[in-house]
Amino acid sequence: MKTVNAGILGIGNVGTGTYRTLQLNREKILESTGIDLRITKILNRHPEKDRGIAIDKSVYVQDVDSIIKDPNIDIVVELIGGIEPATTYMAEAIKNGKHVVTANKAALAANGEMLQKLATENHVMLRFEASVGGGIPIINALTSALLSNDFTEVLGILNGTTNYILTKMTDFQQKYADVLKEAQAKGFAEADPTSDVEGIDVANKLSILMSLIFGVNVPPEEIPTQGITNINQVDIDYANRFGCKIKLLAAAKKIGDKVECDVQPALIDVNHPLASVNNEFNAIFVRGNAVDDIMFYGKGAGPLPTGSAVVGDMISIARNIDKDSAYDMKPLLRYDSDLEYVGEGVNQYYVRLSVDDRPGILGNISSTLGRYGIGIESMMQSIQSRNEDESVPLVFIFYETSREVLDEALQEITNRSFVKSVDSVIRVQK
Ligand code: HSE
């Protein structure tokens, strides 16, 4: 029997989920791997706080160095979240010869290249399965079972909190703020949920996926990103009438030597497999040139599903320590391709306007759109939902256009006196 010792930095939702996963399954892991995986120290700056689980308090330490410099610790598990001080702690741990497991997508998206290089130089493993898709083993799949493929596309629901909110707004007409509180209470949300609801968390995850499948380093702040804070019941209901749901989607596509990508809410046909991914579940659809289309589905947030991925990485490192395998020292993150990153490509769009209810207005709008090369796939005018100022909603689904051309056309249309407002512009996923 081999004993492998780990120290955990941070004991919030993911930290407690990791501890509980190991508590639940330590015996089983020992039986199947012959490895006794132990958590010997936990960095906990607030030991007085009730974490809702029984942890032997003697493992708590308040000084990070006592973990990252402990000669008896083999693996440092970073579960603090946020870019700093997490990046510095991971870098120091690596320099001290520790293998590192992290769930931290923000730190990886910002500093993955530096951390990966440091890990390679110091002959240690950097593993981060829990950083994308919670319990879904997408990183293992992409970097192992699917290595035989050249990938052309990834499309996914990558945030449990926002998917939970959109599901409850769609299926039960619940209010955004109430559902956000529920998601926080269930331990899905980040410490500051702004990063969930504004799409930043998803942009971080997409940046990591693009490194894995395309070998590009696209900083999350350069990914066109929009969250769900502007999504309201009116648009959810219109989407339903068009046979669609609204989901927060991450999309990246390789076209020739270019990569397009974006993170934004989108209407998606109810028959698309991603439309039935509900609550805190995530799903990641990938297209490879050998495997063709493949989709991964599972819980993308929550202490235990995320703990499952963290402990999986710890076991995989422990096994490699046990058999002293050089293969798994190979970097997972890649930044070696010449693909050019070009931002958001052409898409179909859903647009809701409020306009005066007079003859000729629809014709005027459609001929302006025509001048910009924008065609109309569907249109709906609902006089039952007349606004207080007597204007009526005009709702369109346009054929493919670029966002820049659409914005120019809408700017021109907005200047007409009969247009009261452009109320919504949402991408349509085909
Ligand atoms: N806050 C994230 C989510 C947790 O809601 O998906 C997993 O990264």
Short mmCIF file of C-alpha atoms and ligand atoms in Angstrom, two decimals:
data_model
loop_
_atom_site.label_atom_id
_atom_site.label_comp_id
_atom_site.label_asym_id
_atom_site.label_seq_id
_atom_site.Cartn_x
_atom_site.Cartn_y
_atom_site.Cartn_z
CA MET A 1 0.00 0.00 0.00
CA LYS A 2 1.25 3.44 -0.94
CA THR A 3 0.31 6.51 1.12
CA VAL A 4 -0.03 9.83 -0.72
CA ASN A 5 -0.55 13.02 1.28
CA ALA A 6 -2.41 16.08 0.06
CA GLY A 7 -2.87 19.57 1.46
CA ILE A 8 -5.95 21.60 0.54
CA LEU A 9 -5.92 25.38 0.17
CA GLY A 10 -9.44 26.65 0.91
CA ILE A 11 -12.42 24.91 2.49
CA GLY A 12 -15.45 26.56 0.88
CA ASN A 13 -18.01 24.74 -1.28
CA VAL A 14 -15.51 22.87 -3.45
CA GLY A 15 -13.14 22.22 -0.53
CA THR A 16 -15.88 20.63 1.58
CA GLY A 17 -17.11 18.69 -1.48
CA THR A 18 -13.60 17.33 -2.01
CA TYR A 19 -13.22 16.38 1.65
CA ARG A 20 -16.63 14.66 1.65
CA THR A 21 -15.93 12.78 -1.57
CA LEU A 22 -12.77 11.36 -0.04
CA GLN A 23 -14.56 10.62 3.26
CA LEU A 24 -17.25 8.73 1.32
CA ASN A 25 -14.94 6.72 -0.92
CA ARG A 26 -11.48 6.48 0.66
CA GLU A 27 -11.84 2.77 1.38
CA LYS A 28 -13.07 2.05 -2.13
CA ILE A 29 -10.20 4.06 -3.62
CA LEU A 30 -7.74 2.14 -1.44
CA GLU A 31 -9.23 -1.17 -2.59
CA SER A 32 -9.17 -0.33 -6.29
CA THR A 33 -5.83 1.50 -6.47
CA GLY A 34 -3.84 0.29 -3.48
CA ILE A 35 -3.31 3.96 -2.60
CA ASP A 36 -4.18 5.50 0.73
CA LEU A 37 -4.99 9.09 -0.20
CA ARG A 38 -4.91 11.36 2.83
CA ILE A 39 -5.69 15.01 3.41
CA THR A 40 -3.16 15.94 6.07
CA LYS A 41 -3.53 19.74 6.11
CA ILE A 42 -6.19 22.29 5.16
CA LEU A 43 -5.56 26.01 4.86
CA ASN A 44 -8.53 27.56 6.67
CA ARG A 45 -8.25 31.18 7.71
CA HIS A 46 -11.65 31.01 9.49
CA PRO A 47 -11.54 27.81 11.58
CA GLU A 48 -14.43 29.08 13.71
CA LYS A 49 -16.82 28.97 10.72
CA ASP A 50 -19.16 25.94 10.56
CA ARG A 51 -18.49 24.14 7.22
CA GLY A 52 -21.39 21.71 7.70
CA ILE A 53 -19.14 18.63 7.81
CA ALA A 54 -17.11 16.86 10.46
CA ILE A 55 -13.46 17.72 9.90
CA ASP A 56 -10.78 16.91 12.42
CA LYS A 57 -9.73 20.45 13.36
CA SER A 58 -6.13 19.38 13.92
CA VAL A 59 -5.63 19.45 10.12
CA TYR A 60 -6.41 23.17 9.92
CA VAL A 61 -3.49 25.52 9.36
CA GLN A 62 -3.48 29.27 8.83
CA ASP A 63 -0.17 29.63 7.07
CA VAL A 64 0.05 28.62 3.40
CA ASP A 65 3.77 27.87 3.63
CA SER A 66 3.12 25.11 6.13
CA ILE A 67 1.37 23.26 3.28
CA ILE A 68 3.33 24.22 0.17
CA LYS A 69 6.69 23.72 1.89
CA ASP A 70 5.74 20.59 3.85
CA PRO A 71 8.13 17.80 2.72
CA ASN A 72 5.49 15.20 3.59
CA ILE A 73 2.88 16.66 1.23
CA ASP A 74 2.90 15.32 -2.34
CA ILE A 75 -0.12 17.12 -3.81
CA VAL A 76 -1.34 20.68 -3.22
CA VAL A 77 -5.03 21.11 -4.02
CA GLU A 78 -5.87 24.74 -4.70
CA LEU A 79 -9.56 25.47 -4.04
CA ILE A 80 -9.47 29.13 -3.03
CA GLY A 81 -10.73 30.46 -6.37
CA GLY A 82 -9.98 33.85 -7.95
CA ILE A 83 -6.78 34.77 -9.77
CA GLU A 84 -4.76 35.93 -6.77
CA PRO A 85 -3.39 34.84 -4.37
CA ALA A 86 -4.29 31.44 -5.88
CA THR A 87 -1.87 31.76 -8.83
CA THR A 88 1.04 32.71 -6.56
CA TYR A 89 0.29 29.82 -4.19
CA MET A 90 0.16 27.34 -7.08
CA ALA A 91 3.40 28.69 -8.57
CA GLU A 92 5.13 28.44 -5.17
CA ALA A 93 3.81 24.91 -4.62
CA ILE A 94 5.14 23.85 -8.05
CA LYS A 95 8.55 25.42 -7.34
CA ASN A 96 8.58 23.39 -4.14
CA GLY A 97 8.14 20.21 -6.17
CA LYS A 98 4.44 19.67 -5.40
CA HIS A 99 1.97 18.31 -7.93
CA VAL A 100 -0.98 20.69 -8.17
CA VAL A 101 -4.71 20.05 -8.58
CA THR A 102 -7.00 23.02 -9.03
CA ALA A 103 -10.64 23.82 -9.82
CA ASN A 104 -9.71 27.41 -10.55
CA LYS A 105 -10.76 28.42 -14.07
CA ALA A 106 -10.10 32.13 -13.50
CA ALA A 107 -6.46 31.52 -12.51
CA LEU A 108 -5.92 29.02 -15.34
CA ALA A 109 -7.49 31.24 -17.99
CA ALA A 110 -5.31 34.13 -16.83
CA ASN A 111 -2.07 32.30 -16.04
CA GLY A 112 -2.37 28.77 -17.44
CA GLU A 113 0.57 29.19 -19.82
CA MET A 114 2.92 30.33 -17.04
CA LEU A 115 1.74 27.64 -14.58
CA GLN A 116 1.96 24.87 -17.17
CA LYS A 117 5.50 25.93 -18.14
CA LEU A 118 6.54 26.05 -14.50
CA ALA A 119 5.06 22.59 -13.88
CA THR A 120 6.94 21.16 -16.88
CA GLU A 121 10.22 22.75 -15.73
CA ASN A 122 9.75 21.35 -12.24
CA HIS A 123 8.66 17.87 -13.44
CA VAL A 124 5.34 17.96 -11.63
CA MET A 125 1.76 17.49 -12.80
CA LEU A 126 -0.80 20.27 -13.04
CA ARG A 127 -4.35 18.87 -13.21
CA PHE A 128 -7.61 20.83 -13.42
CA GLU A 129 -10.52 18.55 -14.35
CA ALA A 130 -12.90 20.40 -12.02
CA SER A 131 -12.24 23.76 -13.69
CA VAL A 132 -14.58 23.04 -16.63
CA GLY A 133 -17.97 21.34 -16.36
CA GLY A 134 -17.78 20.40 -12.64
CA GLY A 135 -18.15 16.61 -12.44
CA ILE A 136 -17.99 16.03 -16.22
CA PRO A 137 -14.62 14.46 -17.17
CA ILE A 138 -14.30 16.62 -20.29
CA ILE A 139 -10.60 17.46 -19.83
CA ASN A 140 -9.64 13.81 -19.41
CA ALA A 141 -11.69 12.91 -22.47
CA LEU A 142 -10.22 15.64 -24.68
CA THR A 143 -6.63 15.03 -23.62
CA SER A 144 -6.75 11.26 -23.61
CA ALA A 145 -9.59 9.26 -25.17
CA LEU A 146 -10.18 11.80 -27.97
CA LEU A 147 -6.54 12.64 -28.73
CA SER A 148 -6.87 10.96 -32.13
CA ASN A 149 -9.06 13.85 -33.34
CA ASP A 150 -8.64 17.21 -34.93
CA PHE A 151 -11.45 19.30 -33.43
CA THR A 152 -13.48 21.84 -35.35
CA GLU A 153 -16.11 22.97 -32.88
CA VAL A 154 -17.12 23.14 -29.24
CA LEU A 155 -20.54 24.27 -28.01
CA GLY A 156 -21.61 24.07 -24.42
CA ILE A 157 -23.62 25.02 -21.39
CA LEU A 158 -20.79 25.60 -18.96
CA ASN A 159 -22.31 27.34 -15.96
CA GLY A 160 -24.57 25.62 -13.46
CA THR A 161 -25.78 28.78 -11.71
CA THR A 162 -27.09 30.50 -14.84
CA ASN A 163 -28.53 27.30 -16.27
CA TYR A 164 -30.36 26.77 -12.97
CA ILE A 165 -31.71 30.34 -13.11
CA LEU A 166 -32.83 30.11 -16.76
CA THR A 167 -34.48 26.73 -16.15
CA LYS A 168 -36.54 28.04 -13.22
CA MET A 169 -37.47 31.23 -15.12
CA THR A 170 -38.56 29.14 -18.14
CA ASP A 171 -40.36 26.26 -16.46
CA PHE A 172 -41.82 27.97 -13.37
CA GLN A 173 -41.78 31.71 -14.27
CA GLN A 174 -39.70 32.27 -11.11
CA LYS A 175 -38.04 35.64 -10.60
CA TYR A 176 -34.34 36.01 -11.47
CA ALA A 177 -33.27 37.38 -8.06
CA ASP A 178 -35.10 34.65 -6.09
CA VAL A 179 -33.58 31.84 -8.15
CA LEU A 180 -30.09 33.32 -7.89
CA LYS A 181 -30.41 33.14 -4.09
CA GLU A 182 -31.46 29.47 -4.36
CA ALA A 183 -28.47 28.67 -6.59
CA GLN A 184 -26.13 30.35 -4.09
CA ALA A 185 -27.63 28.38 -1.20
CA LYS A 186 -27.06 25.11 -3.11
CA GLY A 187 -23.36 25.95 -3.49
CA PHE A 188 -23.41 26.34 -7.29
CA ALA A 189 -22.45 30.01 -7.50
CA GLU A 190 -18.99 31.58 -7.25
CA ALA A 191 -18.19 33.58 -4.10
CA ASP A 192 -19.11 36.66 -6.14
CA PRO A 193 -21.94 35.54 -8.46
CA THR A 194 -21.25 38.44 -10.85
CA SER A 195 -18.79 36.20 -12.62
CA ASP A 196 -21.54 33.59 -13.13
CA VAL A 197 -24.36 35.87 -14.26
CA GLU A 198 -22.19 38.13 -16.45
CA GLY A 199 -20.75 35.15 -18.35
CA ILE A 200 -17.16 35.66 -17.11
CA ASP A 201 -17.01 32.19 -15.54
CA VAL A 202 -18.06 30.69 -18.89
CA ALA A 203 -15.50 32.79 -20.81
CA ASN A 204 -12.77 31.45 -18.47
CA LYS A 205 -13.90 27.88 -19.15
CA LEU A 206 -14.12 28.45 -22.92
CA SER A 207 -10.61 29.91 -22.89
CA ILE A 208 -9.33 26.68 -21.23
CA LEU A 209 -11.25 24.46 -23.69
CA MET A 210 -9.84 26.40 -26.65
CA SER A 211 -6.31 25.81 -25.38
CA LEU A 212 -7.02 22.08 -25.08
CA ILE A 213 -8.69 21.57 -28.44
CA PHE A 214 -7.21 24.28 -30.68
CA GLY A 215 -3.90 25.04 -28.92
CA VAL A 216 -4.66 28.78 -28.80
CA ASN A 217 -4.30 31.25 -25.95
CA VAL A 218 -7.39 33.45 -26.10
CA PRO A 219 -7.60 35.58 -22.94
CA PRO A 220 -11.18 35.50 -21.57
CA GLU A 221 -11.43 39.29 -21.72
CA GLU A 222 -11.02 39.07 -25.52
CA ILE A 223 -13.94 36.65 -25.91
CA PRO A 224 -17.15 38.56 -26.81
CA THR A 225 -19.13 37.88 -23.61
CA GLN A 226 -22.63 38.63 -22.47
CA GLY A 227 -24.37 37.20 -19.39
CA ILE A 228 -28.00 36.60 -18.52
CA THR A 229 -28.82 39.76 -16.55
CA ASN A 230 -30.84 41.21 -19.46
CA ILE A 231 -32.87 38.06 -20.09
CA ASN A 232 -36.47 38.53 -19.03
CA GLN A 233 -39.74 36.64 -18.99
CA VAL A 234 -41.00 38.42 -22.14
CA ASP A 235 -38.15 37.05 -24.29
CA ILE A 236 -38.36 33.61 -22.69
CA ASP A 237 -42.09 33.53 -23.66
CA TYR A 238 -41.43 34.69 -27.26
CA ALA A 239 -38.63 32.14 -27.58
CA ASN A 240 -41.15 29.50 -26.49
CA ARG A 241 -43.57 30.65 -29.22
CA PHE A 242 -40.75 30.23 -31.78
CA GLY A 243 -40.21 26.66 -30.47
CA CYS A 244 -36.99 27.61 -28.65
CA LYS A 245 -35.47 27.93 -25.18
CA ILE A 246 -32.93 30.50 -24.07
CA LYS A 247 -29.61 29.08 -22.81
CA LEU A 248 -26.28 30.69 -21.97
CA LEU A 249 -23.98 29.15 -24.60
CA ALA A 250 -20.22 29.06 -25.09
CA ALA A 251 -19.28 28.54 -28.73
CA ALA A 252 -15.96 28.19 -30.55
CA LYS A 253 -15.43 27.10 -34.13
CA LYS A 254 -12.39 26.56 -36.32
CA ILE A 255 -12.91 27.86 -39.87
CA GLY A 256 -9.81 27.40 -42.03
CA ASP A 257 -6.94 28.98 -40.09
CA LYS A 258 -9.26 31.13 -37.93
CA VAL A 259 -11.07 30.55 -34.64
CA GLU A 260 -14.39 32.27 -33.89
CA CYS A 261 -15.83 32.26 -30.39
CA ASP A 262 -18.34 33.92 -28.12
CA VAL A 263 -20.27 33.54 -24.87
CA GLN A 264 -23.83 34.77 -24.86
CA PRO A 265 -27.44 33.75 -24.23
CA ALA A 266 -29.00 32.20 -27.32
CA LEU A 267 -32.31 30.86 -28.54
CA ILE A 268 -31.97 27.17 -29.23
CA ASP A 269 -34.53 24.85 -30.81
CA VAL A 270 -36.32 22.71 -28.19
CA ASN A 271 -35.29 19.61 -30.16
CA HIS A 272 -31.56 20.41 -29.90
CA PRO A 273 -29.94 18.16 -27.25
CA LEU A 274 -28.62 21.22 -25.37
CA ALA A 275 -32.18 22.58 -24.94
CA SER A 276 -33.07 19.79 -22.52
CA VAL A 277 -30.02 20.37 -20.29
CA ASN A 278 -31.64 21.82 -17.19
CA ASN A 279 -30.90 23.09 -13.68
CA GLU A 280 -27.25 22.89 -12.62
CA PHE A 281 -26.44 20.36 -15.34
CA ASN A 282 -23.83 21.28 -17.95
CA ALA A 283 -23.30 19.75 -21.36
CA ILE A 284 -20.40 20.05 -23.76
CA PHE A 285 -20.80 19.18 -27.40
CA VAL A 286 -17.58 18.66 -29.40
CA ARG A 287 -17.04 17.89 -33.09
CA GLY A 288 -13.94 15.89 -33.99
CA ASN A 289 -12.88 14.79 -37.48
CA ALA A 290 -12.80 11.13 -36.48
CA VAL A 291 -15.30 10.71 -33.64
CA ASP A 292 -17.76 13.17 -35.30
CA ASP A 293 -20.29 14.70 -32.85
CA ILE A 294 -19.99 13.79 -29.18
CA MET A 295 -21.72 15.29 -26.15
CA PHE A 296 -20.83 15.12 -22.46
CA TYR A 297 -23.48 15.71 -19.80
CA GLY A 298 -23.42 15.95 -16.02
CA LYS A 299 -23.58 18.22 -13.00
CA GLY A 300 -21.50 21.31 -13.71
CA ALA A 301 -21.64 22.77 -10.22
CA GLY A 302 -22.15 21.78 -6.61
CA PRO A 303 -19.78 20.56 -3.91
CA LEU A 304 -19.89 16.79 -4.52
CA PRO A 305 -19.85 16.72 -8.35
CA THR A 306 -16.93 19.17 -8.32
CA GLY A 307 -15.30 17.19 -5.48
CA SER A 308 -15.59 14.07 -7.64
CA ALA A 309 -13.47 15.72 -10.36
CA VAL A 310 -10.91 17.08 -7.87
CA VAL A 311 -10.45 13.70 -6.17
CA GLY A 312 -10.24 12.03 -9.61
CA ASP A 313 -7.24 14.24 -10.41
CA MET A 314 -5.69 13.50 -7.00
CA ILE A 315 -6.02 9.75 -7.63
CA SER A 316 -4.54 10.05 -11.10
CA ILE A 317 -1.52 11.92 -9.71
CA ALA A 318 -1.21 9.48 -6.81
CA ARG A 319 -1.15 6.56 -9.26
CA ASN A 320 1.60 8.24 -11.24
CA ILE A 321 3.62 8.90 -8.09
CA ASP A 322 3.15 5.21 -7.31
CA LYS A 323 4.36 3.96 -10.70
CA ASP A 324 6.70 6.90 -11.36
CA SER A 325 5.27 7.49 -14.86
CA ALA A 326 6.87 10.18 -17.00
CA TYR A 327 4.01 10.14 -19.53
CA ASP A 328 1.61 12.05 -17.34
CA MET A 329 4.08 14.89 -16.82
CA LYS A 330 3.19 15.97 -20.36
CA PRO A 331 1.41 19.34 -20.38
CA LEU A 332 -2.35 19.28 -20.97
CA LEU A 333 -2.73 22.96 -21.84
CA ARG A 334 -1.32 23.78 -25.31
CA TYR A 335 -0.48 27.16 -26.77
CA ASP A 336 1.33 26.07 -29.90
CA SER A 337 -1.02 26.64 -32.83
CA ASP A 338 -0.93 29.38 -35.48
CA LEU A 339 -4.70 29.71 -35.62
CA GLU A 340 -5.81 33.31 -35.73
CA TYR A 341 -8.50 34.35 -33.24
CA VAL A 342 -11.20 36.52 -34.83
CA GLY A 343 -14.02 36.94 -32.26
CA GLU A 344 -17.70 36.42 -32.96
CA GLY A 345 -18.64 35.09 -36.42
CA VAL A 346 -21.91 35.36 -38.34
CA ASN A 347 -25.08 34.21 -36.59
CA GLN A 348 -28.84 34.35 -36.74
CA TYR A 349 -30.44 36.81 -34.33
CA TYR A 350 -33.71 37.31 -32.46
CA VAL A 351 -34.65 41.00 -32.19
CA ARG A 352 -37.56 42.57 -30.30
CA LEU A 353 -38.57 46.16 -31.10
CA SER A 354 -41.37 48.37 -29.77
CA VAL A 355 -42.94 50.36 -32.61
CA ASP A 356 -45.99 52.51 -33.37
CA ASP A 357 -48.90 50.46 -34.70
CA ARG A 358 -49.40 52.22 -38.10
CA PRO A 359 -49.54 51.12 -41.76
CA GLY A 360 -46.20 50.95 -43.65
CA ILE A 361 -43.94 50.55 -40.63
CA LEU A 362 -43.10 46.89 -41.17
CA GLY A 363 -42.32 47.62 -44.85
CA ASN A 364 -40.03 50.49 -43.88
CA ILE A 365 -38.13 48.33 -41.40
CA SER A 366 -37.78 45.35 -43.74
CA SER A 367 -36.52 47.49 -46.64
CA THR A 368 -33.87 49.07 -44.35
CA LEU A 369 -32.81 45.60 -43.25
CA GLY A 370 -32.71 44.54 -46.90
CA ARG A 371 -30.20 47.33 -47.67
CA TYR A 372 -27.90 45.79 -45.05
CA GLY A 373 -28.37 42.32 -46.55
CA ILE A 374 -30.36 41.12 -43.53
CA GLY A 375 -33.18 38.71 -44.36
CA ILE A 376 -36.15 37.87 -42.13
CA GLU A 377 -36.73 34.19 -41.29
CA SER A 378 -39.75 34.72 -38.98
CA MET A 379 -41.74 37.62 -37.62
CA MET A 380 -44.38 38.00 -34.93
CA GLN A 381 -46.48 41.00 -33.95
CA SER A 382 -48.53 40.62 -30.84
CA ILE A 383 -51.22 43.25 -30.35
CA GLN A 384 -52.28 41.46 -27.15
CA SER A 385 -49.06 42.66 -25.57
CA ARG A 386 -49.51 46.34 -26.52
CA ASN A 387 -47.24 48.53 -24.37
CA GLU A 388 -48.54 51.32 -22.09
CA ASP A 389 -47.60 53.98 -24.69
CA GLU A 390 -49.74 52.09 -27.28
CA SER A 391 -46.63 50.85 -29.12
CA VAL A 392 -46.56 47.16 -30.03
CA PRO A 393 -43.80 44.57 -29.93
CA LEU A 394 -42.39 43.44 -33.29
CA VAL A 395 -40.33 40.31 -32.90
CA PHE A 396 -38.01 38.99 -35.63
CA ILE A 397 -35.67 36.12 -36.27
CA PHE A 398 -33.12 37.22 -38.86
CA TYR A 399 -31.05 35.06 -41.17
CA GLU A 400 -27.28 34.99 -40.68
CA THR A 401 -25.47 38.32 -40.39
CA SER A 402 -22.53 39.69 -38.45
CA ARG A 403 -23.19 41.47 -35.18
CA GLU A 404 -21.53 44.66 -36.52
CA VAL A 405 -23.85 44.83 -39.55
CA LEU A 406 -26.89 44.07 -37.38
CA ASP A 407 -25.95 46.84 -34.92
CA GLU A 408 -25.55 49.35 -37.78
CA ALA A 409 -28.94 48.42 -39.23
CA LEU A 410 -30.62 48.63 -35.82
CA GLN A 411 -28.99 52.01 -35.19
CA GLU A 412 -30.51 53.34 -38.41
CA ILE A 413 -33.91 51.84 -37.56
CA THR A 414 -33.82 53.26 -34.01
CA ASN A 415 -33.49 56.78 -35.44
CA ARG A 416 -36.96 56.54 -37.02
CA SER A 417 -39.64 58.32 -34.99
CA PHE A 418 -42.00 55.31 -35.11
CA VAL A 419 -39.46 53.08 -33.33
CA LYS A 420 -39.81 53.46 -29.55
CA SER A 421 -37.01 51.09 -28.54
CA VAL A 422 -34.87 48.09 -29.43
CA ASP A 423 -35.75 45.89 -26.46
CA SER A 424 -33.68 42.75 -27.08
CA VAL A 425 -31.06 41.30 -29.38
CA ILE A 426 -30.28 37.62 -28.75
CA ARG A 427 -28.24 35.20 -30.83
CA VAL A 428 -30.04 32.20 -32.32
CA GLN A 429 -28.14 28.91 -32.28
CA LYS A 430 -28.70 26.77 -35.38
N1 HSE B 1 -20.11 28.81 -10.38
C1 HSE B 1 -19.86 27.73 -11.28
C2 HSE B 1 -21.17 27.32 -11.92
C3 HSE B 1 -19.28 26.56 -10.52
O1 HSE B 1 -22.22 27.79 -11.48
O2 HSE B 1 -21.14 26.56 -12.87
C4 HSE B 1 -18.53 25.64 -11.40
O3 HSE B 1 -17.49 26.23 -12.08
#
